RNA sequence: GGCUCCGUAGUUCAACUGAAUAGAAUAUCAGAUUUCGGCUCUGAGGGUUGGGGGUUUGAAUCCCUCCGGGGUCACCA
């Protein structure tokens, strides 16, 4: 609250004046008073003792006296150990609430220096459908982008589509061999699922061929290289890089299927992008830059023709940037992509939302760009997040233990529909409207479940818990938000401007305090790239409101002034909750 | 093995970046309501914050060390 600042400044002034210190208000620690003590705000006294040269109690008493004298909003105080608990006047709460209500741009911060930031997320391969890991990636990247927007930055959402390489050729070759010309229409499969099916099919045949070769006495490594089907895939990659018409046509057709599939998955996820990058476009630039780097002496060529970057001085290993046969690797493409992005946009930085398994890769990438002389490397940041694991262990494509994104979302929505059927609150709604609400609720459950965890940490995905609707869950928060709307609708008139009351309960104070925290929470979430901070805030606020609702009359309140005050409070809780949920990519329906 | 991240109630997560008695949810147990044994409400138990040491008026948080786990060190992406 503005009052926290006022208080901090006042305390700093007092300490400077009385004890001859030289503190700024930022060095004064102010926190919310714990529920078990009397008071609203607490000044931590310990750090001030070296100036006051008195014990904590005396110092607290001393400062407290002055605060009551000089600040109108401070009604009284008490000192416990080294903590000065300040009790605020009742008028303060109403005016704080009104300040929030009348602030049209509440929750949208203004930055003195606006940054243009590119956020990359999703970054799929075009040889298989999206899975649970991508879901976390997408929700996280989307939400971080929204949070940064709210904190006052300009954001460009982007992805890099991994549409070329040996793995893509594997599914192409496999389709050629085994699909008999099957299309998404003829097989009745989403395009990305169809392509994924033949990618798996490739692996099956590959394994059989390897086993045969190993029976003949070959080592595993040899067999991997010598299996005919693998050699064919490699040949296809080479043809693709040479621009072979037939191969390119096949590539375009199958990627087209995949993009159609992705599009509907992204739509269901509720994510979007401002600009797409394709590795098939950027890898060539990467190759060119590697040539330049060779001239500059940043890279060196080995006898066999492969190109490397020596990072041993920086404490890392040597890194391959171009294969012996001159084809590009992952690193090559990423160098090209980064440069391209800075050419395309006037940006101050790029945030790469990529799993923590690639931390080493990005460390190396940023270092190489630095060595190449691109000063923009300073603005690059790897938003690294933990892997999603199942109770049964890791997800593995080949063992079929992957949780498919489309399947999972469908399940969540189904569970939501079962839950609403029981509650029966949707009478009078059309089938389409009900479907839309089920979608919203199901996705809210999934998004919240994945976003409430600190990005850095791994997630253990428990299917049963994820679809829970009680407790610390998305639907619980959503329900409270929807309830505020329905209350306000019932009351009709919604002009609560300037309502004050001298009768404010502890719960109400707590809620107003939390509402007032919202902008700090955004700032903090932006600073840490952490939707989890927003998610936890939403739950705290919703829980507080839920307890308030259970213990206070609102529409039934007889005192008109109090009733309006509580409606004002309700209105702001709904407003802030909805704003916060949107930052998580969660929509709020009118009813549920 | 080198580098790196992590370890908090039975379980899943918090703790405003160093402050008061480490909080929720869930599970468990006990009551209340309900003839609906699954809903709702109230309450309780549950912790040496992996172990040990250090810095500090104060440590889950910072430093050292050991133990345990993940990731990564590919001419894969």
XYZ file of C-alpha atoms (C1' of nucleotides) in Angstrom:
669
model
C 0.000 0.000 0.000
C 1.083 3.508 -0.448
C 1.003 3.612 3.299
C 3.813 1.085 3.549
C 5.998 3.521 1.665
C 4.884 6.426 3.791
C 5.622 4.427 6.890
C 9.059 3.375 5.674
C 9.945 6.964 4.804
C 8.752 8.228 8.138
C 10.725 5.621 10.050
C 13.843 6.387 8.021
C 13.437 10.096 8.752
C 13.005 9.421 12.443
C 16.018 7.186 12.706
C 18.155 9.640 10.783
C 17.002 12.596 12.827
C 16.975 11.054 16.269
C 19.878 8.629 16.082
C 22.027 10.330 13.496
C 21.827 7.553 10.927
C 21.735 7.954 7.169
C 19.181 5.452 5.941
C 16.938 5.490 2.898
C 13.361 4.289 3.150
C 14.315 1.186 1.189
C 16.502 0.008 4.015
C 13.584 -0.047 6.425
C 11.943 -3.450 6.677
C 8.169 -3.300 6.681
C 6.059 -6.442 6.612
C 2.509 -7.533 7.217
C 1.829 -8.311 10.842
C 1.374 -12.017 11.510
C -2.166 -13.012 12.297
C -1.262 -14.073 15.828
C -0.252 -10.541 16.831
C -2.247 -7.366 17.086
C -1.586 -4.909 14.306
C -1.560 -4.434 10.553
C 1.972 -3.526 9.591
C 5.197 -4.353 11.348
C 8.489 -2.498 11.414
C 11.453 -4.770 12.080
C 13.515 -2.998 14.717
C 16.643 -5.174 14.943
C 18.601 -3.488 12.149
C 18.018 -0.091 13.768
C 19.593 -0.962 17.097
C 23.096 -0.082 16.084
C 21.887 3.478 15.539
C 19.594 3.823 18.524
C 22.050 2.231 20.932
C 19.043 1.072 22.966
C 17.430 -2.319 23.405
C 14.759 -3.427 20.922
C 11.813 -2.687 23.195
C 12.924 0.855 23.968
C 13.735 1.563 20.355
C 10.382 0.263 19.181
C 8.587 2.276 21.814
C 10.513 5.366 20.850
C 9.721 5.092 17.153
C 6.146 4.006 17.779
C 5.447 7.119 19.863
C 6.649 9.352 17.084
C 4.651 7.499 14.445
C 1.380 7.901 16.310
C 2.091 11.597 16.730
C 3.048 12.293 13.144
C 0.950 9.957 11.015
C -2.797 10.253 10.928
C -3.329 6.723 9.665
C -1.406 5.200 12.543
C -3.805 4.696 15.392
C -1.738 2.784 17.931
C 1.137 0.370 18.243
C 2.682 -2.374 20.346
C 6.174 -3.759 20.581
C 6.914 -7.455 20.815
C 10.580 -8.407 20.999
C 12.171 -6.562 18.099
C 8.954 -5.976 16.212
C 6.966 -2.777 16.185
C 3.380 -3.642 15.296
C 1.428 -0.728 13.942
C -2.375 -0.571 14.058
C -3.895 1.412 11.220
C -7.031 3.496 11.432
C -10.214 2.025 10.012
C -10.665 4.816 7.489
C -7.434 3.776 5.893
C -8.876 0.477 4.709
C -11.810 1.971 2.911
C -9.679 4.562 1.181
C -7.138 1.948 0.130
C -9.912 -0.129 -1.386
C -11.322 2.895 -3.171
C -7.934 3.807 -4.528
C -7.704 0.379 -6.129
C -11.239 0.521 -7.450
C -10.789 3.912 -9.050
C -7.447 3.032 -10.610
C -8.413 2.139 -14.171
C -5.019 0.684 -15.009
C -4.572 -1.232 -11.758
C -2.415 -4.273 -12.403
C -0.691 -2.760 -15.404
C 2.675 -1.395 -14.395
C 4.465 1.496 -16.016
C 8.151 1.105 -16.649
C 10.442 4.082 -16.939
C 12.544 2.123 -19.391
C 10.386 -0.141 -21.526
C 12.161 -3.177 -22.905
C 11.318 -5.076 -26.060
C 11.622 -8.705 -25.171
C 11.193 -11.775 -27.304
C 9.859 -14.840 -25.543
C 10.459 -18.146 -27.260
C 8.470 -21.156 -26.214
C 7.041 -24.412 -27.549
C 9.729 -25.160 -30.158
C 8.422 -28.512 -31.343
C 9.880 -31.092 -33.684
C 7.726 -31.836 -36.688
C 8.051 -35.583 -36.427
C 5.668 -36.236 -33.570
C 2.726 -34.747 -31.696
C 3.053 -32.574 -28.604
C 3.122 -34.215 -25.187
C 2.871 -33.326 -21.513
C 6.352 -31.815 -21.505
C 5.341 -29.410 -24.254
C 2.242 -28.530 -22.291
C 4.327 -27.303 -19.389
C 6.599 -25.464 -21.775
C 3.708 -23.760 -23.543
C 1.810 -22.764 -20.424
C 4.973 -21.476 -18.825
C 6.191 -19.484 -21.816
C 2.797 -18.016 -22.539
C 2.278 -17.008 -18.935
C 5.727 -15.465 -18.535
C 5.073 -13.429 -21.672
C 1.764 -12.178 -20.261
C 3.356 -11.379 -16.900
C 6.116 -9.385 -18.556
C 3.508 -7.494 -20.548
C 1.635 -6.638 -17.370
C 4.874 -5.486 -15.798
C 5.244 -2.936 -18.565
C 7.351 -4.520 -21.286
C 6.706 -5.068 -24.976
C 6.651 -8.724 -25.830
C 7.053 -10.697 -29.017
C 6.029 -14.330 -28.663
C 7.812 -16.688 -30.925
C 8.834 -20.271 -31.459
C 11.478 -22.069 -33.405
C 10.096 -24.953 -35.373
C 12.445 -27.826 -35.740
C 11.338 -28.849 -39.176
C 14.504 -30.375 -40.629
C 17.100 -32.923 -39.698
C 17.586 -36.625 -39.552
C 14.624 -37.272 -37.260
C 12.277 -35.598 -39.718
C 13.652 -37.753 -42.513
C 13.050 -40.844 -40.439
C 9.304 -40.304 -40.333
C 9.277 -39.275 -44.005
C 11.083 -42.408 -45.091
C 8.930 -44.583 -42.901
C 5.771 -43.063 -44.343
C 7.073 -43.683 -47.863
C 7.763 -47.312 -47.065
C 4.855 -48.358 -44.887
C 1.935 -45.965 -45.253
C 0.663 -46.935 -48.702
C -0.042 -43.293 -49.351
C -2.194 -42.890 -46.240
C -3.255 -39.319 -45.394
C -4.805 -37.812 -42.262
C -8.172 -38.011 -44.025
C -7.835 -41.612 -45.175
C -6.512 -42.817 -41.830
C -8.776 -40.592 -39.763
C -5.873 -39.261 -37.726
C -4.738 -35.760 -36.828
C -1.794 -34.856 -39.054
C 0.778 -34.692 -36.259
C -0.402 -38.025 -34.887
C -0.161 -39.638 -38.288
C 3.415 -38.488 -38.776
C 4.274 -39.524 -35.217
C 2.880 -42.969 -35.927
C 5.355 -43.469 -38.759
C 8.181 -42.107 -36.682
C 7.511 -44.875 -34.181
C 7.204 -47.316 -37.059
C 10.658 -46.320 -38.238
C 12.121 -47.044 -34.852
C 10.566 -50.505 -34.810
C 12.144 -51.487 -38.108
C 15.396 -49.839 -37.134
C 15.577 -51.959 -34.005
C 14.857 -55.173 -35.901
C 17.583 -54.420 -38.421
C 20.023 -53.563 -35.680
C 19.293 -56.806 -33.873
C 19.925 -58.769 -37.071
C 23.272 -57.081 -37.573
C 24.267 -57.615 -33.981
C 23.447 -61.311 -34.317
C 25.986 -61.372 -37.100
C 28.564 -60.104 -34.661
C 28.418 -56.360 -35.084
C 28.766 -54.032 -32.101
C 25.802 -51.901 -31.173
C 27.494 -48.715 -32.351
C 28.317 -50.252 -35.701
C 24.870 -51.674 -36.101
C 23.349 -48.255 -35.439
C 25.350 -46.794 -38.295
C 25.058 -49.739 -40.652
C 21.358 -50.562 -40.481
C 20.030 -50.126 -44.037
C 16.999 -48.131 -43.000
C 19.172 -45.641 -41.130
C 21.488 -45.270 -44.091
C 18.482 -44.582 -46.248
C 17.325 -41.863 -43.873
C 20.748 -40.274 -43.958
C 20.747 -40.346 -47.721
C 17.372 -38.665 -47.665
C 18.684 -35.884 -45.423
C 21.498 -35.276 -47.838
C 19.052 -35.127 -50.725
C 16.918 -32.693 -48.750
C 19.877 -30.396 -48.120
C 20.612 -30.525 -51.855
C 17.059 -29.480 -52.565
C 15.942 -32.700 -54.262
C 12.507 -31.919 -55.649
C 10.758 -35.129 -54.673
C 12.108 -35.171 -51.145
C 11.262 -31.526 -50.613
C 7.742 -32.119 -51.851
C 7.250 -34.991 -49.451
C 8.715 -32.871 -46.676
C 6.348 -30.014 -47.400
C 3.325 -32.268 -47.513
C 4.056 -34.054 -44.260
C 5.039 -30.884 -42.407
C 1.812 -29.361 -43.646
C -0.107 -32.162 -41.948
C 1.818 -31.623 -38.749
C 1.171 -27.865 -38.720
C -2.542 -28.430 -39.085
C -2.404 -30.776 -36.131
C -0.344 -28.372 -34.050
C -2.683 -25.548 -34.811
C -5.624 -27.273 -33.223
C -3.521 -28.321 -30.224
C -2.330 -24.744 -29.681
C -5.858 -23.523 -29.976
C -6.985 -25.924 -27.285
C -4.083 -24.819 -25.109
C -5.013 -21.205 -25.618
C -1.551 -20.075 -26.663
C -0.482 -17.954 -29.613
C 2.586 -16.565 -31.352
C 3.494 -13.308 -33.051
C 6.251 -14.687 -35.246
C 7.408 -18.126 -36.299
C 10.936 -19.194 -37.109
C 11.798 -22.346 -39.019
C 15.117 -24.040 -38.729
C 14.962 -24.909 -42.387
C 15.417 -21.172 -42.947
C 17.917 -20.300 -40.254
C 20.413 -23.156 -40.441
C 21.951 -21.758 -43.609
C 22.644 -18.435 -41.964
C 24.190 -20.387 -39.103
C 26.508 -22.116 -41.537
C 27.546 -18.800 -43.005
C 28.322 -17.377 -39.582
C 30.422 -20.425 -38.806
C 32.483 -19.713 -41.925
C 33.019 -16.157 -40.735
C 33.930 -17.414 -37.290
C 36.569 -19.611 -38.877
C 38.128 -16.585 -40.546
C 38.089 -14.662 -37.291
C 39.758 -17.543 -35.529
C 36.880 -18.108 -33.121
C 36.484 -21.627 -34.514
C 38.994 -24.060 -35.909
C 38.837 -26.885 -38.419
C 40.025 -30.369 -37.631
C 41.806 -32.594 -40.104
C 38.635 -34.452 -40.943
C 36.911 -31.203 -41.902
C 34.635 -30.794 -38.887
C 34.517 -27.360 -37.251
C 34.859 -26.792 -33.485
C 34.846 -24.093 -30.884
C 37.348 -24.404 -28.071
C 35.807 -23.270 -24.815
C 38.345 -24.768 -22.460
C 39.504 -21.323 -21.363
C 35.972 -20.663 -20.174
C 35.983 -23.915 -18.266
C 33.870 -25.797 -20.792
C 34.683 -28.406 -23.405
C 35.209 -28.202 -27.109
C 32.002 -27.951 -29.039
C 31.173 -29.099 -32.529
C 29.551 -26.427 -34.707
C 29.668 -28.085 -38.132
C 29.835 -31.757 -39.032
C 32.549 -33.407 -41.058
C 30.254 -33.605 -44.056
C 29.466 -29.917 -43.733
C 25.900 -30.326 -42.468
C 24.554 -28.248 -39.625
C 23.985 -29.327 -36.039
C 21.604 -27.907 -33.448
C 24.155 -25.320 -32.333
C 24.694 -24.071 -35.881
C 21.020 -23.358 -36.303
C 20.652 -21.665 -32.963
C 23.486 -19.283 -33.744
C 21.771 -18.375 -36.998
C 18.358 -18.003 -35.417
C 19.557 -15.632 -32.689
C 21.246 -13.345 -35.200
C 18.230 -13.395 -37.475
C 15.968 -12.336 -34.630
C 18.060 -9.319 -33.808
C 17.987 -8.382 -37.471
C 14.219 -8.727 -37.668
C 13.306 -6.875 -34.499
C 14.577 -4.083 -32.345
C 14.781 -6.170 -29.206
C 16.666 -5.928 -25.928
C 16.622 -9.591 -25.147
C 15.400 -13.093 -25.857
C 14.002 -15.468 -23.279
C 14.370 -19.103 -24.288
C 11.798 -21.265 -22.539
C 13.512 -24.626 -22.764
C 13.884 -27.554 -20.359
C 16.781 -27.758 -17.924
C 18.288 -30.664 -19.809
C 19.596 -28.044 -22.211
C 21.290 -25.757 -19.742
C 24.706 -26.663 -21.032
C 23.662 -26.053 -24.588
C 22.532 -22.503 -23.888
C 25.544 -21.695 -21.805
C 27.656 -22.658 -24.794
C 25.430 -20.861 -27.292
C 25.590 -17.554 -25.416
C 29.327 -17.887 -25.018
C 29.881 -18.578 -28.702
C 27.813 -15.537 -29.674
C 29.894 -13.469 -27.304
C 33.103 -14.767 -28.826
C 31.769 -13.979 -32.269
C 31.443 -10.392 -31.154
C 27.661 -10.052 -30.885
C 27.129 -7.745 -27.954
C 23.467 -8.715 -27.755
C 24.498 -11.903 -25.997
C 24.021 -10.017 -22.745
C 20.264 -9.913 -23.250
C 19.880 -13.641 -23.765
C 18.325 -15.674 -21.000
C 17.570 -19.356 -20.723
C 14.329 -19.805 -18.793
C 15.068 -23.292 -17.658
C 12.328 -25.437 -16.213
C 12.215 -28.862 -14.602
C 11.054 -32.000 -16.319
C 7.610 -33.469 -15.880
C 7.677 -36.996 -14.597
C 4.969 -39.551 -14.069
C 4.562 -41.612 -10.903
C 5.796 -44.518 -13.005
C 8.946 -42.618 -13.900
C 10.144 -40.760 -16.932
C 8.224 -40.403 -20.141
C 9.842 -42.220 -23.012
C 8.618 -42.025 -26.570
C 9.919 -45.434 -27.473
C 8.348 -47.171 -24.516
C 5.004 -45.599 -25.192
C 4.844 -43.943 -21.764
C 4.333 -40.472 -23.170
C 1.261 -38.550 -22.115
C -0.135 -37.101 -25.307
C -1.158 -33.440 -25.134
C -4.430 -33.834 -27.016
C -5.476 -36.878 -25.000
C -4.681 -35.224 -21.698
C -6.634 -32.072 -22.468
C -9.589 -34.128 -23.605
C -9.529 -36.042 -20.338
C -9.409 -32.901 -18.241
C -12.393 -31.484 -20.071
C -14.306 -34.721 -19.667
C -13.646 -34.709 -15.933
C -14.835 -31.131 -15.743
C -18.055 -32.070 -17.491
C -18.680 -34.896 -15.023
C -18.164 -32.518 -12.121
C -20.517 -29.860 -13.449
C -23.150 -32.442 -14.266
C -23.253 -33.362 -10.592
C -23.495 -29.786 -9.436
C -26.173 -28.991 -12.017
C -25.598 -25.240 -12.074
C -25.796 -24.924 -15.794
C -29.496 -25.402 -16.369
C -30.779 -23.244 -19.137
C -27.478 -23.123 -20.977
C -27.144 -24.402 -24.510
C -25.077 -27.451 -25.269
C -22.409 -25.318 -26.881
C -22.190 -22.967 -23.932
C -21.854 -25.881 -21.549
C -19.116 -27.373 -23.669
C -17.260 -24.091 -23.632
C -17.517 -23.871 -19.840
C -16.288 -27.437 -19.411
C -13.345 -26.616 -21.608
C -12.545 -23.541 -19.568
C -12.791 -25.354 -16.243
C -10.841 -28.397 -17.385
C -8.047 -26.289 -18.807
C -8.001 -24.128 -15.685
C -7.392 -27.260 -13.626
C -4.529 -28.360 -15.833
C -2.928 -24.949 -16.189
C -3.047 -24.223 -12.514
C -1.694 -27.640 -11.609
C 1.336 -27.138 -13.831
C 1.916 -23.454 -13.153
C 1.631 -23.402 -9.375
C 4.979 -25.134 -9.098
C 8.160 -23.090 -9.255
C 9.410 -23.439 -12.860
C 12.854 -24.489 -11.734
C 11.494 -27.532 -9.977
C 10.514 -30.796 -11.544
C 6.865 -31.817 -11.519
C 5.528 -35.157 -10.557
C 2.396 -35.430 -12.615
C -0.229 -37.304 -10.687
C -3.243 -37.686 -12.997
C -5.684 -38.088 -10.128
C -4.552 -34.997 -8.267
C -4.367 -32.898 -11.374
C -8.084 -33.264 -11.957
C -9.000 -32.519 -8.363
C -11.432 -29.632 -8.011
C -11.134 -28.901 -4.300
C -8.400 -27.335 -2.253
C -5.456 -25.660 -3.887
C -6.696 -26.046 -7.453
C -7.599 -23.984 -10.473
C -11.312 -24.732 -10.338
C -11.524 -23.654 -6.687
C -10.082 -20.261 -7.568
C -12.237 -20.016 -10.646
C -15.321 -20.823 -8.617
C -14.654 -18.002 -6.186
C -14.078 -15.591 -9.008
C -17.303 -16.627 -10.724
C -19.145 -16.284 -7.447
C -18.152 -12.637 -7.137
C -19.657 -12.032 -10.546
C -22.905 -13.704 -9.667
C -23.207 -11.693 -6.438
C -22.682 -8.428 -8.242
C -25.177 -9.410 -10.907
C -27.775 -10.179 -8.276
C -27.317 -6.796 -6.702
C -27.580 -5.003 -10.009
C -26.383 -1.468 -9.356
C -22.621 -1.446 -9.269
C -21.561 2.028 -8.273
C -19.593 1.720 -5.061
C -17.530 4.832 -5.501
C -16.276 6.407 -2.306
C -17.861 3.949 0.105
C -16.148 3.917 3.491
C -17.012 2.216 6.729
C -15.534 2.336 10.175
C -16.493 -1.263 10.727
C -13.821 -3.388 9.068
C -13.270 -7.002 10.118
C -9.901 -8.733 10.294
C -10.763 -10.820 7.271
C -11.668 -7.755 5.277
C -8.414 -6.087 6.227
C -6.531 -9.145 5.140
C -8.270 -9.144 1.769
C -7.672 -5.456 1.156
C -4.041 -5.935 2.082
C -3.751 -8.706 -0.486
C -5.491 -6.721 -3.195
C -3.090 -3.937 -2.508
C -0.173 -6.326 -2.929
C -1.142 -7.272 -6.438
C 1.191 -4.963 -8.313
C 4.147 -5.999 -6.171
C 3.292 -9.597 -6.937
C 3.386 -8.912 -10.670
C 6.721 -7.180 -10.336
C 8.094 -10.075 -8.356
C 6.741 -12.673 -10.770
C 8.246 -10.776 -13.706
C 11.592 -10.465 -11.997
C 11.688 -14.189 -11.316
C 9.971 -15.301 -14.522
C 7.657 -17.239 -12.274
C 3.934 -17.758 -12.872
C 3.993 -19.790 -9.663
C 4.096 -16.543 -7.705
C 0.911 -15.368 -9.425
C -0.724 -18.757 -8.968
C -0.041 -18.868 -5.253
C -1.267 -15.332 -4.885
C -4.535 -16.247 -6.608
C -5.066 -19.112 -4.241
C -4.348 -17.008 -1.157
C -6.766 -14.345 -2.276
C -9.471 -16.832 -3.270
C -9.125 -18.679 0.025
C -9.379 -15.452 1.986
C -12.434 -14.426 0.060
C -14.010 -17.828 0.506
C -13.591 -17.581 4.269
C -14.948 -14.045 4.206
C -17.955 -15.239 2.243
C -18.651 -17.990 4.752
C -18.500 -15.690 7.759
C -20.009 -12.416 6.536
C -23.347 -11.393 5.170
C -23.119 -9.571 1.907
C -26.435 -9.189 0.104
C -28.267 -9.976 3.333
C -26.410 -7.341 5.309
C -28.865 -4.883 6.854
C -26.536 -1.945 7.281
C -26.574 -0.400 3.800
C -23.155 1.188 4.153
C -21.498 -2.082 5.182
C -23.333 -3.941 2.462
C -21.997 -1.583 -0.189
C -18.537 -1.769 1.286
C -18.589 -5.556 1.047
C -19.903 -5.438 -2.484
C -17.098 -3.076 -3.369
C -14.678 -5.532 -1.839
C -16.307 -8.393 -3.719
C -16.105 -6.479 -6.946
C -12.384 -5.795 -6.539
C -11.604 -9.381 -5.548
C -13.324 -10.551 -8.718
C -11.543 -7.975 -10.808
C -8.069 -8.726 -9.467
C -8.580 -12.491 -9.550
C -9.639 -12.348 -13.157
C -6.671 -10.178 -14.109
C -4.297 -12.519 -12.334
C -5.852 -15.644 -13.842
C -5.531 -14.190 -17.324
C -1.793 -13.876 -16.697
C -1.802 -17.631 -16.181
C -3.724 -18.142 -19.385
C -6.867 -19.076 -17.467
C -10.180 -17.697 -18.684
C -13.029 -16.896 -16.332
C -16.531 -17.936 -17.398
C -19.721 -16.129 -16.331
C -21.094 -19.218 -14.635
C -19.827 -22.665 -13.760
C 34.497 -38.577 -12.546
C 33.931 -32.785 -13.964
C 30.124 -29.084 -14.063
C 25.114 -27.962 -12.470
C 20.231 -27.889 -10.015
C 17.689 -29.916 -5.987
C 16.456 -32.273 -0.821
C 10.793 -28.730 3.829
C 4.426 -32.697 7.640
C 2.755 -39.604 5.042
C 2.057 -37.054 -0.030
C 1.918 -32.506 -3.395
C 3.496 -27.598 -2.806
C 4.440 -22.437 0.093
C 7.478 -19.255 3.012
C 7.387 -11.653 0.200
C 14.868 -13.380 -1.194
C 17.987 -13.140 6.456
C 13.202 -12.147 10.988
C 8.296 -13.581 15.492
C 5.464 -20.150 17.082
C 8.116 -22.859 9.104
C 2.319 -22.301 6.365
C -1.584 -24.372 2.918
C -3.836 -28.456 0.360
C -4.478 -33.571 0.493
C -4.423 -38.064 3.288
C -5.275 -39.819 8.437
C -8.033 -39.466 13.108
C -12.124 -37.275 16.194
C -16.673 -34.587 16.326
C -21.213 -32.037 13.821
C -24.840 -32.299 9.947
C -26.893 -35.785 6.580
C -30.783 -42.585 6.957
C -26.362 -40.311 1.026
C -20.834 -44.774 4.335
C -18.575 -40.858 -1.259
C -21.141 -34.026 -0.015
C -20.504 -29.989 3.541
C -18.646 -27.761 8.208
C -15.456 -27.727 12.860
C -11.208 -29.464 15.278
C -6.728 -32.498 16.197
C -2.319 -34.995 15.414
C 1.619 -34.778 12.047
C 8.588 -31.076 11.324
C 15.819 -31.577 14.614
C 13.641 -27.860 6.990
C 18.693 -34.806 4.446
C 23.191 -35.005 8.483
C 27.154 -32.152 10.692
C 29.848 -27.564 11.229
C 30.322 -22.117 10.433
C 28.786 -16.587 9.718
C 24.798 -13.501 12.241
C 21.195 -10.242 17.470
C 18.422 -13.762 14.153
C 19.314 -19.156 9.037
C 14.740 -23.481 5.418
C 17.263 -19.150 3.118
C 24.343 -17.293 2.956
C 29.503 -20.304 3.360
C 32.127 -25.231 4.055
C 31.643 -30.575 4.325
C 29.350 -35.306 4.006
C 24.870 -38.268 2.382
C 20.940 -38.926 -1.252
C 18.491 -37.678 -6.042
C 17.882 -35.249 -11.065
C 20.241 -33.113 -15.383
C 24.418 -32.648 -18.504
C 29.280 -33.455 -20.495
C 27.396 -36.804 -28.527
C 29.530 -35.587 -35.857
C 21.128 -36.464 -31.313
C 17.736 -32.492 -31.096
